[in-house]
C-alpha positions as a Markdown table, in Angstrom:
| # | Residue | x | y | z |
|---|---|---|---|---|
| 1 | Met | 0.0 | 0.0 | 0.0 |
| 2 | Pro | 1.4 | 3.5 | -0.9 |
| 3 | Leu | 2.6 | 5.6 | 2.0 |
| 4 | Phe | 0.0 | 8.2 | 1.2 |
| 5 | Leu | -2.8 | 5.8 | 1.7 |
| 6 | Arg | -1.3 | 4.3 | 4.8 |
| 7 | Val | -1.0 | 7.7 | 6.5 |
| 8 | Ser | -4.5 | 8.7 | 5.3 |
| 9 | Val | -6.1 | 5.5 | 6.7 |
| 10 | Ala | -4.2 | 5.8 | 10.1 |
| 11 | Leu | -5.3 | 9.5 | 10.6 |
| 12 | Cys | -8.9 | 8.8 | 9.6 |
| 13 | Ala | -9.1 | 5.8 | 11.9 |
| 14 | Ser | -7.7 | 7.9 | 14.8 |
| 15 | Leu | -10.1 | 10.7 | 14.1 |
| 16 | Ala | -13.1 | 8.2 | 13.9 |
| 17 | Val | -12.2 | 6.7 | 17.2 |
| 18 | Ala | -11.9 | 10.1 | 18.8 |
| 19 | Leu | -15.2 | 11.3 | 17.4 |
| 20 | Ser | -16.9 | 8.1 | 18.5 |
| 21 | Met | -15.7 | 8.6 | 22.1 |
| 22 | Val | -16.8 | 12.3 | 22.1 |
| 23 | Val | -20.3 | 11.4 | 20.8 |
| 24 | Thr | -20.7 | 8.6 | 23.3 |
| 25 | Leu | -19.6 | 10.8 | 26.2 |
| 26 | Asn | -21.9 | 13.7 | 25.0 |
| 27 | Leu | -24.9 | 11.3 | 24.8 |
| 28 | Leu | -24.3 | 10.1 | 28.3 |
| 29 | Lys | -24.0 | 13.7 | 29.5 |
| 30 | Tyr | -27.1 | 14.7 | 27.6 |
| 31 | Asp | -29.1 | 11.9 | 29.1 |
| 32 | Glu | -28.0 | 12.9 | 32.6 |
| 33 | Thr | -28.8 | 16.5 | 31.9 |
| 34 | Leu | -32.4 | 15.6 | 30.8 |
| 35 | Arg | -32.8 | 13.5 | 34.0 |
| 36 | Gln | -31.6 | 16.4 | 36.1 |
| 37 | Leu | -34.0 | 18.7 | 34.3 |
| 38 | Asp | -36.9 | 16.4 | 35.1 |
| 39 | His | -35.9 | 16.4 | 38.8 |
| 40 | Glu | -35.6 | 20.2 | 38.9 |
| 41 | Arg | -39.0 | 20.7 | 37.2 |
| 42 | Ala | -40.7 | 18.3 | 39.6 |
| 43 | Gly | -39.0 | 20.0 | 42.6 |
| 44 | Ile | -40.3 | 23.4 | 41.5 |
| 45 | Leu | -43.8 | 22.0 | 41.0 |
| 46 | Leu | -43.9 | 20.3 | 44.3 |
| 47 | Ser | -42.5 | 23.4 | 46.1 |
| 48 | Thr | -45.3 | 25.5 | 44.6 |
| 49 | Leu | -48.0 | 23.0 | 45.5 |
| 50 | Ser | -46.7 | 22.6 | 49.0 |
| 51 | His | -47.0 | 26.3 | 49.8 |
| 52 | Ser | -50.7 | 26.5 | 48.7 |
| 53 | Ile | -51.6 | 23.2 | 50.5 |
| 54 | Ile | -49.9 | 24.3 | 53.8 |
| 55 | Ile | -51.6 | 27.7 | 53.7 |
| 56 | Ala | -55.0 | 26.0 | 53.2 |
| 57 | His | -54.2 | 23.5 | 56.0 |
| 58 | Asp | -53.3 | 26.3 | 58.4 |
| 59 | Leu | -56.6 | 28.0 | 57.6 |
| 60 | Gly | -58.4 | 24.8 | 58.6 |
| 61 | Leu | -58.9 | 22.9 | 55.3 |
| 62 | Pro | -58.3 | 19.1 | 55.9 |
| 63 | Leu | -55.4 | 17.7 | 53.9 |
| 64 | Ala | -57.8 | 15.1 | 52.3 |
| 65 | Ala | -59.9 | 18.0 | 50.8 |
| 66 | Asn | -57.1 | 19.0 | 48.4 |
| 67 | Ser | -57.3 | 17.8 | 44.8 |
| 68 | Leu | -54.3 | 17.8 | 42.4 |
| 69 | Ala | -56.4 | 17.0 | 39.3 |
| 70 | Glu | -55.8 | 20.5 | 37.8 |
| 71 | Glu | -52.1 | 20.4 | 38.5 |
| 72 | Arg | -51.8 | 17.0 | 36.8 |
| 73 | Ala | -53.6 | 18.2 | 33.7 |
| 74 | Thr | -51.4 | 21.3 | 33.5 |
| 75 | Ala | -48.2 | 19.2 | 33.9 |
| 76 | Arg | -49.3 | 16.8 | 31.2 |
| 77 | Lys | -50.1 | 19.7 | 28.8 |
| 78 | Lys | -46.6 | 21.1 | 29.4 |
| 79 | Ala | -45.2 | 17.6 | 28.5 |
| 80 | Gln | -43.1 | 17.4 | 31.7 |
| 81 | Gly | -43.3 | 13.6 | 31.7 |
| 82 | Ile | -45.2 | 13.5 | 35.0 |
| 83 | Glu | -47.3 | 10.3 | 35.2 |
| 84 | Asp | -49.0 | 11.2 | 38.5 |
| 85 | Leu | -49.0 | 13.6 | 41.4 |
| 86 | Ile | -49.8 | 11.9 | 44.7 |
| 87 | Leu | -50.8 | 13.5 | 48.0 |
| 88 | Phe | -50.4 | 11.5 | 51.2 |
| 89 | Asp | -50.8 | 12.1 | 54.9 |
| 90 | His | -48.2 | 11.8 | 57.7 |
| 91 | Gln | -48.8 | 8.1 | 58.0 |
| 92 | Gly | -48.1 | 7.6 | 54.3 |
| 93 | Val | -51.8 | 6.9 | 53.4 |
| 94 | Ile | -52.5 | 8.1 | 49.8 |
| 95 | Leu | -55.3 | 10.8 | 49.8 |
| 96 | Asp | -55.3 | 11.8 | 46.2 |
| 97 | Ala | -53.9 | 10.2 | 43.0 |
| 98 | Ser | -54.9 | 9.9 | 39.4 |
| 99 | Asp | -55.1 | 6.1 | 39.8 |
| 100 | Gln | -58.2 | 5.8 | 42.1 |
| 101 | Gly | -57.1 | 2.3 | 43.1 |
| 102 | Arg | -54.1 | 3.8 | 45.1 |
| 103 | Ile | -56.3 | 6.0 | 47.3 |
| 104 | Gly | -56.5 | 4.7 | 50.8 |
| 105 | Lys | -53.4 | 2.5 | 50.4 |
| 106 | Lys | -50.1 | 3.2 | 52.1 |
| 107 | Leu | -47.3 | 4.6 | 50.0 |
| 108 | Pro | -44.6 | 1.9 | 49.4 |
| 109 | Asp | -41.6 | 2.5 | 51.7 |
| 110 | Ala | -39.3 | 2.5 | 48.7 |
| 111 | Trp | -41.1 | 5.6 | 47.4 |
| 112 | Arg | -40.6 | 7.6 | 50.6 |
| 113 | Gly | -36.9 | 8.0 | 50.3 |
| 114 | Glu | -34.0 | 6.8 | 52.4 |
| 115 | Ala | -33.6 | 9.9 | 54.6 |
| 116 | Pro | -36.8 | 10.4 | 56.8 |
| 117 | Ser | -35.7 | 13.9 | 57.8 |
| 118 | Ala | -35.1 | 15.2 | 54.3 |
| 119 | Leu | -37.5 | 17.8 | 53.1 |
| 120 | Gln | -37.2 | 16.6 | 49.5 |
| 121 | Trp | -36.0 | 13.2 | 48.2 |
| 122 | Thr | -35.7 | 11.2 | 45.0 |
| 123 | Ala | -36.1 | 7.5 | 44.4 |
| 124 | Arg | -36.5 | 5.1 | 41.4 |
| 125 | Ser | -39.1 | 2.5 | 40.8 |
| 126 | Asp | -39.4 | 0.4 | 37.6 |
| 127 | Gly | -37.2 | 2.9 | 35.7 |
| 128 | Arg | -39.4 | 5.8 | 36.8 |
| 129 | Leu | -38.0 | 8.8 | 38.7 |
| 130 | Leu | -39.9 | 9.6 | 42.0 |
| 131 | Val | -39.5 | 13.1 | 43.5 |
| 132 | Gly | -41.1 | 13.6 | 46.9 |
| 133 | Arg | -41.5 | 16.5 | 49.3 |
| 134 | Arg | -42.7 | 16.5 | 52.9 |
| 135 | Leu | -45.4 | 18.9 | 54.1 |
| 136 | His | -45.0 | 20.7 | 57.4 |
| 137 | Ser | -47.5 | 23.0 | 58.9 |
| 138 | Ser | -46.5 | 26.5 | 60.0 |
| 139 | Phe | -45.9 | 25.0 | 63.5 |
| 140 | Gly | -43.3 | 22.6 | 62.2 |
| 141 | Glu | -45.6 | 19.5 | 62.4 |
| 142 | Glu | -45.3 | 17.0 | 59.5 |
| 143 | Ile | -48.8 | 16.7 | 58.0 |
| 144 | Gly | -48.0 | 14.6 | 54.9 |
| 145 | Gly | -46.2 | 14.9 | 51.6 |
| 146 | Leu | -46.4 | 15.1 | 47.8 |
| 147 | Leu | -44.9 | 12.7 | 45.3 |
| 148 | Ala | -44.3 | 13.2 | 41.6 |
| 149 | Ile | -43.9 | 10.1 | 39.4 |
| 150 | Ile | -42.0 | 10.9 | 36.3 |
| 151 | Ser | -42.2 | 8.5 | 33.3 |
| 152 | Ala | -39.1 | 6.6 | 32.2 |
| 153 | Arg | -40.0 | 7.8 | 28.7 |
| 154 | Ser | -40.3 | 11.4 | 29.7 |
| 155 | His | -37.3 | 12.4 | 27.5 |
| 156 | Ala | -37.1 | 9.4 | 25.2 |
| 157 | Gly | -38.0 | 11.5 | 22.2 |
| 158 | Ala | -35.3 | 14.1 | 22.8 |
| 159 | Phe | -32.7 | 11.4 | 23.5 |
| 160 | Gln | -33.6 | 9.4 | 20.4 |
| 161 | Ala | -33.4 | 12.5 | 18.3 |
| 162 | Ala | -29.9 | 13.2 | 19.7 |
| 163 | Leu | -29.0 | 9.6 | 19.1 |
| 164 | Leu | -29.8 | 10.0 | 15.4 |
| 165 | Arg | -28.5 | 13.5 | 15.0 |
| 166 | Trp | -25.1 | 13.5 | 16.7 |
| 167 | Pro | -23.6 | 10.4 | 14.9 |
| 168 | Leu | -24.6 | 12.0 | 11.5 |
| 169 | Lys | -22.9 | 15.2 | 12.6 |
| 170 | Ala | -19.8 | 13.2 | 13.6 |
| 171 | Arg | -19.8 | 11.5 | 10.2 |
| 172 | Gly | -20.0 | 14.9 | 8.5 |
| 173 | Ile | -17.1 | 16.2 | 10.6 |
| 174 | Leu | -15.1 | 13.1 | 9.8 |
| 175 | Leu | -15.7 | 13.5 | 6.0 |
| 176 | Phe | -15.0 | 17.3 | 6.1 |
| 177 | Ser | -11.8 | 16.8 | 8.1 |
| 178 | Arg | -10.7 | 14.1 | 5.7 |
| 179 | Leu | -11.2 | 16.3 | 2.7 |
| 180 | Leu | -9.3 | 19.2 | 4.4 |
| 181 | Ser | -6.5 | 16.9 | 5.5 |
| 182 | Leu | -5.9 | 15.2 | 2.1 |
| 183 | Pro | -3.5 | 17.8 | 0.8 |
| 184 | Leu | -1.6 | 17.9 | 4.0 |
| 185 | Ile | -1.4 | 14.1 | 4.1 |
| 186 | Tyr | -0.2 | 14.1 | 0.6 |
| 187 | Leu | 2.6 | 16.6 | 1.3 |
| 188 | Leu | 3.5 | 14.7 | 4.5 |
| 189 | Ala | 3.7 | 11.4 | 2.6 |
| 190 | Arg | 5.9 | 12.9 | 0.0 |
| 191 | Arg | 8.3 | 14.3 | 2.6 |
| 192 | Leu | 8.4 | 11.1 | 4.4 |
| 193 | Arg | 9.1 | 9.2 | 1.2 |
| 194 | Lys | 12.0 | 11.6 | 0.3 |
| 195 | Leu | 13.4 | 11.2 | 3.9 |
| 196 | Val | 13.2 | 7.4 | 3.7 |
| 197 | Gln | 14.8 | 7.5 | 0.2 |
| 198 | Leu | 17.6 | 9.8 | 1.5 |
| 199 | Val | 18.3 | 7.6 | 4.5 |
| 200 | Thr | 18.4 | 4.5 | 2.2 |
| 201 | Asp | 20.7 | 6.2 | -0.2 |
| 202 | Glu | 23.1 | 7.2 | 2.6 |
| 203 | Ala | 23.1 | 3.8 | 4.1 |
| 204 | Ser | 23.6 | 1.9 | 0.9 |
| 205 | Pro | 27.4 | 2.6 | 0.5 |
| 206 | Ser | 28.2 | 1.5 | 4.0 |
| 207 | Leu | 26.1 | -1.6 | 3.6 |
| 208 | Arg | 28.0 | -2.5 | 0.4 |
| 209 | Glu | 31.3 | -1.9 | 2.1 |
| 210 | Arg | 30.4 | -4.3 | 4.9 |
| 211 | Ser | 29.1 | -6.9 | 2.6 |
| 212 | Ser | 32.3 | -6.7 | 0.5 |
């Protein structure tokens, strides 16, 4: 194989490996960023809901009288990936949920977080992200909590689009870089060929003398 082709193949292979690593790392980072965004959105929503529920409770409205139906509908319209918003009392009994079969049942322990004293927590169940927030009255008494269940497919569309788009961009960069580097590779190959020829020519007389 000509030296020009060998140098070209080596450089292209190195660039392809480097671009593949960059794309893979960026996809992993992008997925983590989307998950963090889901967590922050849910945290903001729960914080807003908790304030209104606590004020109503302090004014004498029973916790069970609160309904989250409107908030669920709003969250779904905004495509935040929220499957359900759950309200439960201080004993973990579910008071309000979109799935009526859950009402009256206790919240699974795995859904309540590992730190009982934490104001807000996260957990995972069946691939779904759970973001919870405890409710405390103005007197510091724990009265219950809120839980947002975020679908595992909340950002599947965005991630799949990136999965298709970024490798295509990497291929375009690879092709563009190869076209730009061809003249340089050609000049480099010529210089290397001349250098090899010069070294060979200089070494030939000494080799002949030794052989004679």
